[in-house]
Amino acid sequence: MARPRLGVFKLASCDGCQLTLLDCEDELLAVAGAVDIANFPEASRRIEPGPYDVALVEGSVTTPHDAERIQQIRAESRLLITIGACATAGGIQALRNLADVDTYVAQVYATPAYISTLATSTAIADHVKVDFELRGCPIDKGQLLELLTALLFGRQPTLPNHSVCLDCKLAGNVCVVVAHGTPCLGPVTHAGCGALCPGYTRGCFGCYGPSRGSNPTAQSDLLARQVPDESTIRRLWQGFTTADPVFAEQASRFTGGDGE
Amino acid sequence: MSRYRLDPHDLDRLLERLQEGGRVLIGPRLRDGAIVLDRIRSTADLPRGLTTVTAPGRQHLLDRADDALFGYEVGPDAAKRWLHPPRVELWRARKDEGGELFFEGTDEPPKYAFIGLRACDLAAIGIQDAVFLRPGITDPTYAARRADVRIVAVQCGASAATCFCASMGTGPRVDRGADLTLTEVLDGEPHFVVEVGSEEGEALIEGLPVKPVASTAPEEAAARAAAHQERQMPGDVRASLLNALESPAWDDVAARCLACGNCTLVCPTCFCTTVEDTTTLAGDAVHARRWDTCFDQGFTDLHGHAVREGVAQRYRQWLTHKLSTWHDQFDTSGCVGCGRCITWCPAGIDLVEEARRIGGSG
Ligand code: SF4
Ligand code: SF4
Ligand code: SF4
Ligand code: SF4
């Protein structure tokens, strides 16, 4: 692909994923030289109209305006790539899907009437066709560079969908489950972060969503042996990818606990 | 085999000797609440006064009453991490200005020395030798790291609750594969009994302050360790698993197995890899190899379809290859009884128990 035109778009999100692009420090100039950054408000005031060869979309759909915009972005883009847990799974804000959004609005805003919002936060793929997704909260810089490089050279990106455990062992981390009894979603979570959290002796909280072909039911059974309180387990499944059907199904098994 | 006595404060002389000529010394080290194998430089880097409490899916550290340097059982790592590294870049290719393609080997392996390997670790190296150093199909990555290695083993004096090397015939006595073997004696005046296992071992202690000694400490330690072992691999496992290929018993373990692959990754003999081809932004093609696991569904993809779709099929692949078909392929079992796959399975699945249950041995 000769100098593809790149657009970076944001819906409901925190900006962390697009900042990953600016965070590419060493490689940023090479990337900027290889692609034509036509629309990236976070980085430049120069905004050129579509069509775009590649659209990187961050954020989930939470307002009627978002729902319209994503159709427009899709129509203007040859390849649409979702980046981050919000865009690929609805994000942490999808916790609203389990509650009544009007109650939240009334609690948070002085004049609720000004707020126009949807009852749910949904992934981009629920609205338009997505060509590729980068998972994580936030996405991994190395994965983003790998994807962009693969696009430039017209090859398959190397972005495996195995579990975090494999990367954990590649990195030489000590397993927090075995050594410390810490709950960890690594066995069922999609790789990509390089097993970041276990590398800091923390359990994985599943921000990349489910890996391929793993066994979430067995993971829930293991958590139930590790953690007595059902609400703790439920919240573990209801994190950054709470709206993902695989994680949501496991969360629904744990109804006890503090009732929050 | 000649035996010598080495005082603990002279151990550093041996560690220096091992690092002569730029050898990278790998030994036990405390990290994040476990004893891993990593680069060490002196005895100050060794875990001192620690022991391991091990069970299926669990390994915790406790303080010992003494200053033992090797008073714990095996942790998650084996020599595999260095001799068959998790990720290794094999070559790069680039085009010159005239458009001609150039290939460049990029693997530059260091020379290694190991200290603290146990009998099961040496047996595992023997199995990886059988896998990677087959006449005519030698793996250059492994061969380059393996060729000039030095190994100082440690004789186990206790076993972890997950060890079963005695039933695999691989331990606990260190009787092959080491240049030197240390037995740590803690009764009375602490010292090491050093056994010499090779000419290289003889050279390693030449000129060190060691005294010839008549000691049965190595045999006594091994007997103590063997007496601890309760787990036993059934003797008929090779045949019994192959007779149970269609057994519903695989579904039972599949309901508990996370398919996380940790068992294969900590196993000192498992060797499976995948290759990853990428490009740099500058246009170099990079060809790398990394560990993979038969527990990953994608590992079994053939023409876009997973051949071993279910967890039961993947668990069956692991167990039957390790304990049965490995014999057909390499004239040995794939298991040395180190117990790592049991200890470091987050779900605490016990391969010996599964082999017994599925194979129907009593
Ligand atoms: S720490 Fe978590 S991700 Fe790492 S091996 Fe253990 S269970 Fe898997
Ligand atoms: S270890 Fe898990 S929670 Fe942590 S960054 Fe990686 S995927 Fe996200
Ligand atoms: S199968 Fe388990 S016990 Fe046997 S060598 Fe591998 S890790 Fe050790
Ligand atoms: S047996 Fe244990 S370590 Fe192996 S894949 Fe299953 S859960 Fe993971």
Coordinates of N, CA, C and O in Angstrom, one line a residue, chain A residues 27-31 34 145-146 148-150 152-153 155-181 186-188 198-201 211-222 225-226, chain B residues 31-36 55 57-61 76-77 81 86-87 253-262 265-266 276-284 290-293 295-301 304-306 309 311 314 343-348:
Chain A
E27 N 9.4 4.9 16.9 CA 8.9 4.5 15.6 C 8.0 5.6 15.0 O 7.6 5.4 13.8
L28 N 7.6 6.6 15.8 CA 6.6 7.5 15.4 C 6.9 8.2 14.1 O 6.1 8.3 13.2
L29 N 8.2 8.7 13.9 CA 8.6 9.4 12.7 C 8.5 8.4 11.5 O 8.0 8.8 10.4
A30 N 8.9 7.2 11.7 CA 8.8 6.2 10.6 C 7.4 6.0 10.2 O 7.1 5.9 9.0
V31 N 6.5 5.9 11.2 CA 5.1 5.7 10.9 C 4.5 6.9 10.2 O 3.9 6.8 9.1
A34 N 5.4 6.9 6.7 CA 4.9 5.8 5.8 C 3.4 5.9 5.5 O 2.9 5.4 4.5
L145 N 1.9 -1.3 16.1 CA 3.0 -1.1 15.1 C 3.0 -2.3 14.2 O 3.2 -2.2 13.0
E146 N 2.8 -3.5 14.8 CA 2.8 -4.8 14.0 C 1.7 -4.7 13.0 O 1.8 -5.0 11.8
L148 N 0.1 -2.0 11.8 CA 0.4 -0.9 10.8 C 1.4 -1.4 9.8 O 1.3 -1.2 8.6
T149 N 2.5 -2.0 10.3 CA 3.5 -2.5 9.4 C 3.0 -3.6 8.5 O 3.3 -3.6 7.3
A150 N 2.2 -4.5 9.0 CA 1.6 -5.5 8.2 C 0.8 -4.9 7.0 O 0.8 -5.3 5.9
L152 N 1.1 -2.0 5.7 CA 2.0 -1.3 4.8 C 2.7 -2.3 3.8 O 2.9 -2.0 2.6
F153 N 3.0 -3.5 4.3 CA 3.6 -4.5 3.5 C 2.7 -5.5 2.9 O 3.1 -6.4 2.2
R155 N 0.8 -7.8 4.3 CA 0.9 -9.2 4.8 C 0.0 -9.4 5.9 O -0.6 -8.4 6.5
Q156 N -0.2 -10.6 6.4 CA -1.0 -11.0 7.6 C -0.3 -10.4 8.8 O 0.9 -10.7 9.0
P157 N -1.0 -9.7 9.7 CA -0.3 -9.3 10.9 C -0.1 -10.6 11.8 O -0.9 -11.5 11.8
T158 N 0.9 -10.5 12.6 CA 1.2 -11.6 13.6 C 0.6 -11.2 14.9 O 1.3 -10.5 15.7
L159 N -0.6 -11.5 15.2 CA -1.3 -11.1 16.4 C -2.1 -12.3 17.0 O -3.3 -12.4 16.8
P160 N -1.4 -13.2 17.6 CA -2.0 -14.5 18.0 C -3.2 -14.3 19.0 O -3.2 -13.3 19.8
N161 N -4.1 -15.2 18.9 CA -5.3 -15.1 19.8 C -5.3 -16.2 20.9 O -6.3 -16.6 21.4
H162 N -4.1 -16.7 21.2 CA -4.0 -17.6 22.3 C -4.1 -16.9 23.7 O -4.3 -15.7 23.7
S163 N -4.0 -17.7 24.8 CA -4.2 -17.1 26.1 C -3.0 -16.4 26.7 O -1.9 -16.6 26.3
V164 N -3.3 -15.5 27.6 CA -2.2 -14.7 28.3 C -1.1 -15.7 28.9 O 0.0 -15.3 28.9
C165 N -1.6 -16.8 29.4 CA -0.6 -17.8 30.0 C 0.6 -18.1 29.1 O 1.7 -18.2 29.6
L166 N 0.3 -18.3 27.9 CA 1.5 -18.6 27.0 C 2.5 -17.4 27.0 O 3.7 -17.7 27.2
D167 N 2.0 -16.2 26.9 CA 2.9 -15.1 26.9 C 3.6 -14.9 28.3 O 4.7 -14.4 28.4
C168 N 2.8 -15.3 29.3 CA 3.3 -15.2 30.7 C 4.5 -16.1 30.9 O 5.5 -15.7 31.5
K169 N 4.4 -17.3 30.3 CA 5.6 -18.2 30.4 C 6.7 -17.8 29.4 O 7.8 -18.0 29.8
L170 N 6.3 -17.3 28.3 CA 7.4 -16.8 27.4 C 8.2 -15.7 28.1 O 9.4 -15.7 28.0
A171 N 7.5 -14.9 28.9 CA 8.2 -13.8 29.6 C 9.0 -14.2 30.8 O 9.8 -13.5 31.3
G172 N 8.7 -15.5 31.2 CA 9.4 -16.0 32.4 C 8.7 -15.5 33.7 O 9.4 -15.5 34.8
N173 N 7.5 -15.0 33.7 CA 6.8 -14.5 34.9 C 6.5 -15.7 35.8 O 6.3 -16.8 35.3
V174 N 6.5 -15.4 37.1 CA 6.0 -16.5 38.1 C 4.5 -16.4 38.1 O 3.9 -15.4 38.2
C175 N 3.9 -17.6 38.0 CA 2.4 -17.7 38.0 C 1.9 -17.2 39.3 O 2.2 -17.8 40.4
V176 N 1.0 -16.2 39.3 CA 0.5 -15.7 40.6 C -0.5 -16.6 41.2 O -0.8 -16.5 42.4
V177 N -1.2 -17.4 40.4 CA -2.2 -18.4 40.9 C -1.4 -19.4 41.8 O -1.8 -19.7 43.0
V178 N -0.4 -20.0 41.2 CA 0.3 -21.0 41.9 C 1.2 -20.5 43.1 O 1.2 -21.1 44.2
A179 N 1.9 -19.4 42.9 CA 2.8 -18.9 43.9 C 2.1 -18.1 45.0 O 2.5 -18.1 46.1
H180 N 1.0 -17.5 44.7 CA 0.3 -16.6 45.7 C -1.2 -16.8 45.9 O -1.8 -16.1 46.7
G181 N -1.8 -17.7 45.1 CA -3.2 -17.9 45.2 C -4.0 -16.7 44.7 O -5.2 -16.6 45.0
G186 N -5.9 -14.8 33.2 CA -4.9 -15.1 32.1 C -5.3 -16.4 31.3 O -5.2 -16.3 30.1
P187 N -5.7 -17.5 31.9 CA -6.0 -18.7 31.2 C -7.0 -18.5 30.1 O -7.1 -19.3 29.1
V188 N -7.9 -17.5 30.2 CA -9.0 -17.4 29.3 C -8.9 -16.1 28.5 O -9.8 -15.8 27.7
P198 N 0.6 -10.0 35.4 CA 1.4 -11.0 36.1 C 2.8 -10.7 36.3 O 3.5 -11.0 37.3
G199 N 3.4 -9.9 35.3 CA 4.8 -9.5 35.4 C 5.0 -8.5 36.6 O 6.1 -8.4 37.0
Y200 N 3.9 -7.9 37.1 CA 4.0 -7.1 38.3 C 3.3 -7.8 39.4 O 2.7 -7.1 40.3
T201 N 3.3 -9.1 39.4 CA 2.6 -10.0 40.4 C 1.2 -9.6 40.7 O 0.7 -9.7 41.8
S211 N -9.9 -15.4 24.9 CA -9.0 -16.0 24.0 C -9.8 -17.0 23.2 O -10.9 -17.4 23.6
R212 N -9.1 -17.6 22.2 CA -9.8 -18.6 21.4 C -9.7 -20.0 22.0 O -8.7 -20.4 22.5
G213 N -10.9 -20.6 22.0 CA -10.9 -22.1 22.4 C -10.5 -22.4 23.8 O -10.0 -23.5 24.1
S214 N -10.6 -21.4 24.7 CA -10.2 -21.7 26.1 C -11.5 -22.2 26.9 O -12.5 -22.5 26.2
N215 N -11.4 -22.3 28.2 CA -12.4 -23.0 28.9 C -12.9 -22.1 30.1 O -12.5 -22.3 31.2
P216 N -13.7 -21.1 29.8 CA -14.2 -20.1 30.8 C -14.9 -20.8 31.9 O -14.9 -20.3 33.1
T217 N -15.7 -21.9 31.7 CA -16.4 -22.5 32.7 C -15.4 -23.1 33.8 O -15.6 -23.0 35.0
A218 N -14.3 -23.7 33.3 CA -13.3 -24.3 34.2 C -12.7 -23.1 35.0 O -12.3 -23.2 36.1
Q219 N -12.5 -22.0 34.3 CA -11.9 -20.8 35.0 C -12.8 -20.3 36.1 O -12.4 -20.0 37.2
S220 N -14.1 -20.3 35.9 CA -15.1 -19.9 36.9 C -15.0 -20.9 38.1 O -15.1 -20.5 39.2
D221 N -14.9 -22.2 37.7 CA -14.9 -23.2 38.8 C -13.6 -23.0 39.7 O -13.7 -23.1 40.9
L222 N -12.5 -22.7 39.0 CA -11.3 -22.4 39.7 C -11.4 -21.2 40.6 O -11.0 -21.2 41.8
R225 N -13.2 -21.8 43.7 CA -12.4 -22.5 44.7 C -11.4 -21.5 45.4 O -11.0 -21.7 46.6
Q226 N -11.0 -20.5 44.7 CA -10.0 -19.5 45.2 C -10.7 -18.4 46.1 O -10.1 -18.0 47.0
Chain B
R31 N 12.6 -14.9 42.7 CA 11.9 -13.8 42.0 C 10.4 -13.9 42.2 O 9.8 -15.0 42.0
D32 N 9.8 -12.8 42.7 CA 8.4 -12.7 42.8 C 7.8 -13.9 43.6 O 6.7 -14.4 43.2
G33 N 8.5 -14.4 44.6 CA 7.9 -15.4 45.4 C 8.0 -16.8 44.9 O 7.3 -17.7 45.3
A34 N 9.0 -17.0 44.0 CA 9.3 -18.4 43.5 C 10.8 -18.5 43.2 O 11.5 -17.4 43.1
I35 N 11.2 -19.7 43.1 CA 12.6 -19.9 42.7 C 12.7 -20.2 41.3 O 12.2 -21.3 40.8
V36 N 13.2 -19.3 40.5 CA 13.3 -19.5 39.0 C 14.7 -19.8 38.7 O 15.6 -19.7 39.5
A55 N 2.3 -28.5 46.2 CA 1.1 -29.3 46.0 C 0.6 -29.1 44.6 O 1.0 -28.2 43.9
G57 N -1.0 -27.4 41.8 CA -1.4 -26.0 41.6 C -0.9 -25.1 42.7 O -1.5 -24.0 42.8
R58 N 0.1 -25.4 43.4 CA 0.6 -24.6 44.5 C 2.1 -24.7 44.7 O 2.5 -25.9 44.8
Q59 N 2.8 -23.7 44.8 CA 4.1 -23.7 45.4 C 4.5 -22.5 46.1 O 4.5 -21.4 45.5
H60 N 4.6 -22.6 47.4 CA 4.9 -21.4 48.3 C 6.3 -21.6 48.9 O 6.8 -22.7 49.0
L61 N 6.9 -20.5 49.3 CA 8.2 -20.5 49.9 C 8.1 -20.4 51.4 O 7.2 -19.6 51.9
P76 N 9.4 -23.4 38.5 CA 8.8 -23.5 37.2 C 9.8 -23.7 36.1 O 9.4 -24.2 35.0
D77 N 11.0 -23.2 36.2 CA 11.9 -23.2 35.1 C 12.8 -24.4 35.0 O 13.1 -25.1 36.0
R81 N 14.6 -23.3 29.1 CA 14.4 -21.9 28.8 C 15.7 -21.3 28.2 O 15.6 -20.3 27.5
P86 N 12.5 -19.4 24.7 CA 11.1 -19.1 24.4 C 10.9 -18.4 23.0 O 9.9 -18.7 22.4
R87 N 11.8 -17.6 22.7 CA 11.7 -16.9 21.4 C 13.1 -16.7 20.9 O 14.0 -16.2 21.6
V253 N -11.6 -34.8 32.6 CA -10.5 -33.8 32.8 C -10.7 -32.6 32.0 O -10.3 -31.5 32.4
A254 N -11.3 -32.7 30.8 CA -11.5 -31.5 30.0 C -12.5 -30.5 30.7 O -12.4 -29.3 30.4
A255 N -13.3 -31.0 31.5 CA -14.2 -30.0 32.2 C -13.4 -29.2 33.3 O -13.8 -28.1 33.6
R256 N -12.3 -29.7 33.7 CA -11.5 -29.0 34.7 C -10.3 -28.2 34.1 O -9.8 -27.3 34.7
C257 N -9.9 -28.7 32.9 CA -8.7 -28.1 32.3 C -9.0 -26.8 31.6 O -9.9 -26.6 30.9
L258 N -8.1 -25.8 31.9 CA -8.3 -24.4 31.4 C -7.8 -24.3 30.0 O -8.0 -23.3 29.3
A259 N -7.1 -25.3 29.5 CA -6.5 -25.3 28.2 C -5.5 -24.1 28.1 O -5.3 -23.5 27.0
C260 N -4.8 -23.8 29.2 CA -3.9 -22.7 29.3 C -2.5 -23.0 28.8 O -1.7 -22.1 28.5
G261 N -2.2 -24.3 28.8 CA -0.9 -24.7 28.2 C 0.3 -24.6 29.2 O 1.4 -24.9 28.9
N262 N 0.0 -24.2 30.4 CA 1.1 -24.0 31.4 C 1.9 -25.3 31.6 O 3.1 -25.3 31.8
L265 N 4.4 -25.8 28.9 CA 5.4 -24.7 28.9 C 6.4 -24.9 30.0 O 7.6 -24.6 29.9
V266 N 6.0 -25.4 31.2 CA 6.9 -25.7 32.3 C 7.6 -27.1 32.1 O 8.6 -27.3 32.7
E276 N 7.1 -17.2 13.4 CA 6.4 -16.0 13.2 C 7.2 -15.2 12.2 O 8.4 -14.9 12.4
D277 N 6.6 -14.8 11.1 CA 7.3 -14.0 10.1 C 6.7 -12.6 10.2 O 5.5 -12.4 10.0
T278 N 7.5 -11.6 10.4 CA 7.1 -10.2 10.5 C 8.1 -9.4 9.6 O 9.0 -9.9 9.0
T279 N 7.7 -8.1 9.5 CA 8.6 -7.2 8.8 C 8.9 -6.0 9.7 O 8.0 -5.6 10.6
T280 N 10.0 -5.4 9.6 CA 10.3 -4.1 10.3 C 9.7 -3.0 9.4 O 9.5 -3.2 8.3
L281 N 9.6 -1.8 10.0 CA 9.1 -0.6 9.2 C 10.1 -0.3 8.1 O 9.7 0.2 7.1
A282 N 11.4 -0.7 8.3 CA 12.4 -0.4 7.3 C 12.3 -1.5 6.2 O 13.0 -1.3 5.2
G283 N 11.5 -2.5 6.4 CA 11.4 -3.5 5.3 C 12.1 -4.8 5.4 O 12.1 -5.6 4.6
D284 N 12.8 -5.0 6.6 CA 13.5 -6.3 6.8 C 12.4 -7.3 7.1 O 11.5 -7.0 7.9
R290 N 9.0 -19.3 18.3 CA 8.7 -19.2 19.7 C 7.9 -20.4 20.2 O 7.3 -21.1 19.4
W291 N 8.0 -20.6 21.5 CA 7.3 -21.8 22.1 C 5.8 -21.7 21.7 O 5.2 -20.6 21.7
D292 N 5.2 -22.8 21.5 CA 3.8 -22.9 21.4 C 3.3 -24.0 22.2 O 4.1 -24.7 22.9
T293 N 2.0 -24.2 22.3 CA 1.5 -25.3 23.1 C 0.3 -26.0 22.4 O -0.5 -25.4 21.8
F295 N -2.1 -27.1 23.7 CA -3.4 -26.8 24.4 C -4.1 -25.6 23.7 O -5.2 -25.3 24.0
D296 N -3.3 -24.9 22.8 CA -3.9 -23.8 22.1 C -4.7 -24.3 20.9 O -4.2 -25.1 20.1
Q297 N -6.0 -23.9 20.8 CA -6.8 -24.4 19.7 C -6.2 -24.0 18.4 O -6.1 -24.9 17.5
G298 N -5.7 -22.8 18.3 CA -5.1 -22.4 17.0 C -3.9 -23.2 16.6 O -3.5 -23.3 15.4
F299 N -3.2 -23.8 17.6 CA -2.0 -24.6 17.3 C -2.4 -25.8 16.4 O -1.6 -26.4 15.7
T300 N -3.7 -26.2 16.5 CA -4.1 -27.4 15.8 C -4.8 -27.0 14.4 O -5.4 -27.9 13.8
D301 N -4.7 -25.8 14.0 CA -5.4 -25.4 12.8 C -4.7 -26.1 11.6 O -3.5 -26.1 11.4
G304 N -7.4 -23.9 8.0 CA -8.4 -23.0 8.5 C -9.4 -23.7 9.5 O -10.4 -23.1 9.8
H305 N -9.1 -24.9 9.9 CA -10.0 -25.6 10.8 C -9.2 -26.2 11.9 O -8.1 -26.8 11.7
A306 N -9.7 -26.1 13.1 CA -9.0 -26.7 14.3 C -9.2 -28.2 14.3 O -10.3 -28.7 14.4
E309 N -10.5 -29.5 18.2 CA -11.3 -28.4 18.6 C -11.6 -28.3 20.1 O -11.5 -27.3 20.8
V311 N -11.3 -29.3 24.3 CA -10.3 -29.4 25.3 C -9.9 -30.9 25.5 O -8.7 -31.2 25.7
R314 N -7.4 -32.0 23.1 CA -6.1 -31.4 23.3 C -5.4 -32.0 24.5 O -4.2 -32.3 24.5
T343 N 2.5 -29.1 39.6 CA 2.6 -28.0 40.5 C 2.2 -26.7 39.8 O 1.5 -25.9 40.4
W344 N 2.5 -26.5 38.6 CA 2.3 -25.2 37.9 C 1.1 -25.2 37.1 O 0.9 -24.2 36.3
C345 N 0.2 -26.2 37.2 CA -1.1 -26.1 36.6 C -2.0 -25.3 37.5 O -2.2 -25.7 38.7
P346 N -2.5 -24.1 37.0 CA -3.3 -23.3 37.9 C -4.5 -24.1 38.4 O -5.0 -23.8 39.6
A347 N -5.0 -25.0 37.7 CA -6.2 -25.8 38.2 C -5.8 -27.0 39.0 O -6.6 -27.8 39.5
G348 N -4.5 -27.2 39.2 CA -4.0 -28.4 40.0 C -4.3 -29.7 39.4 O -4.5 -30.7 40.2

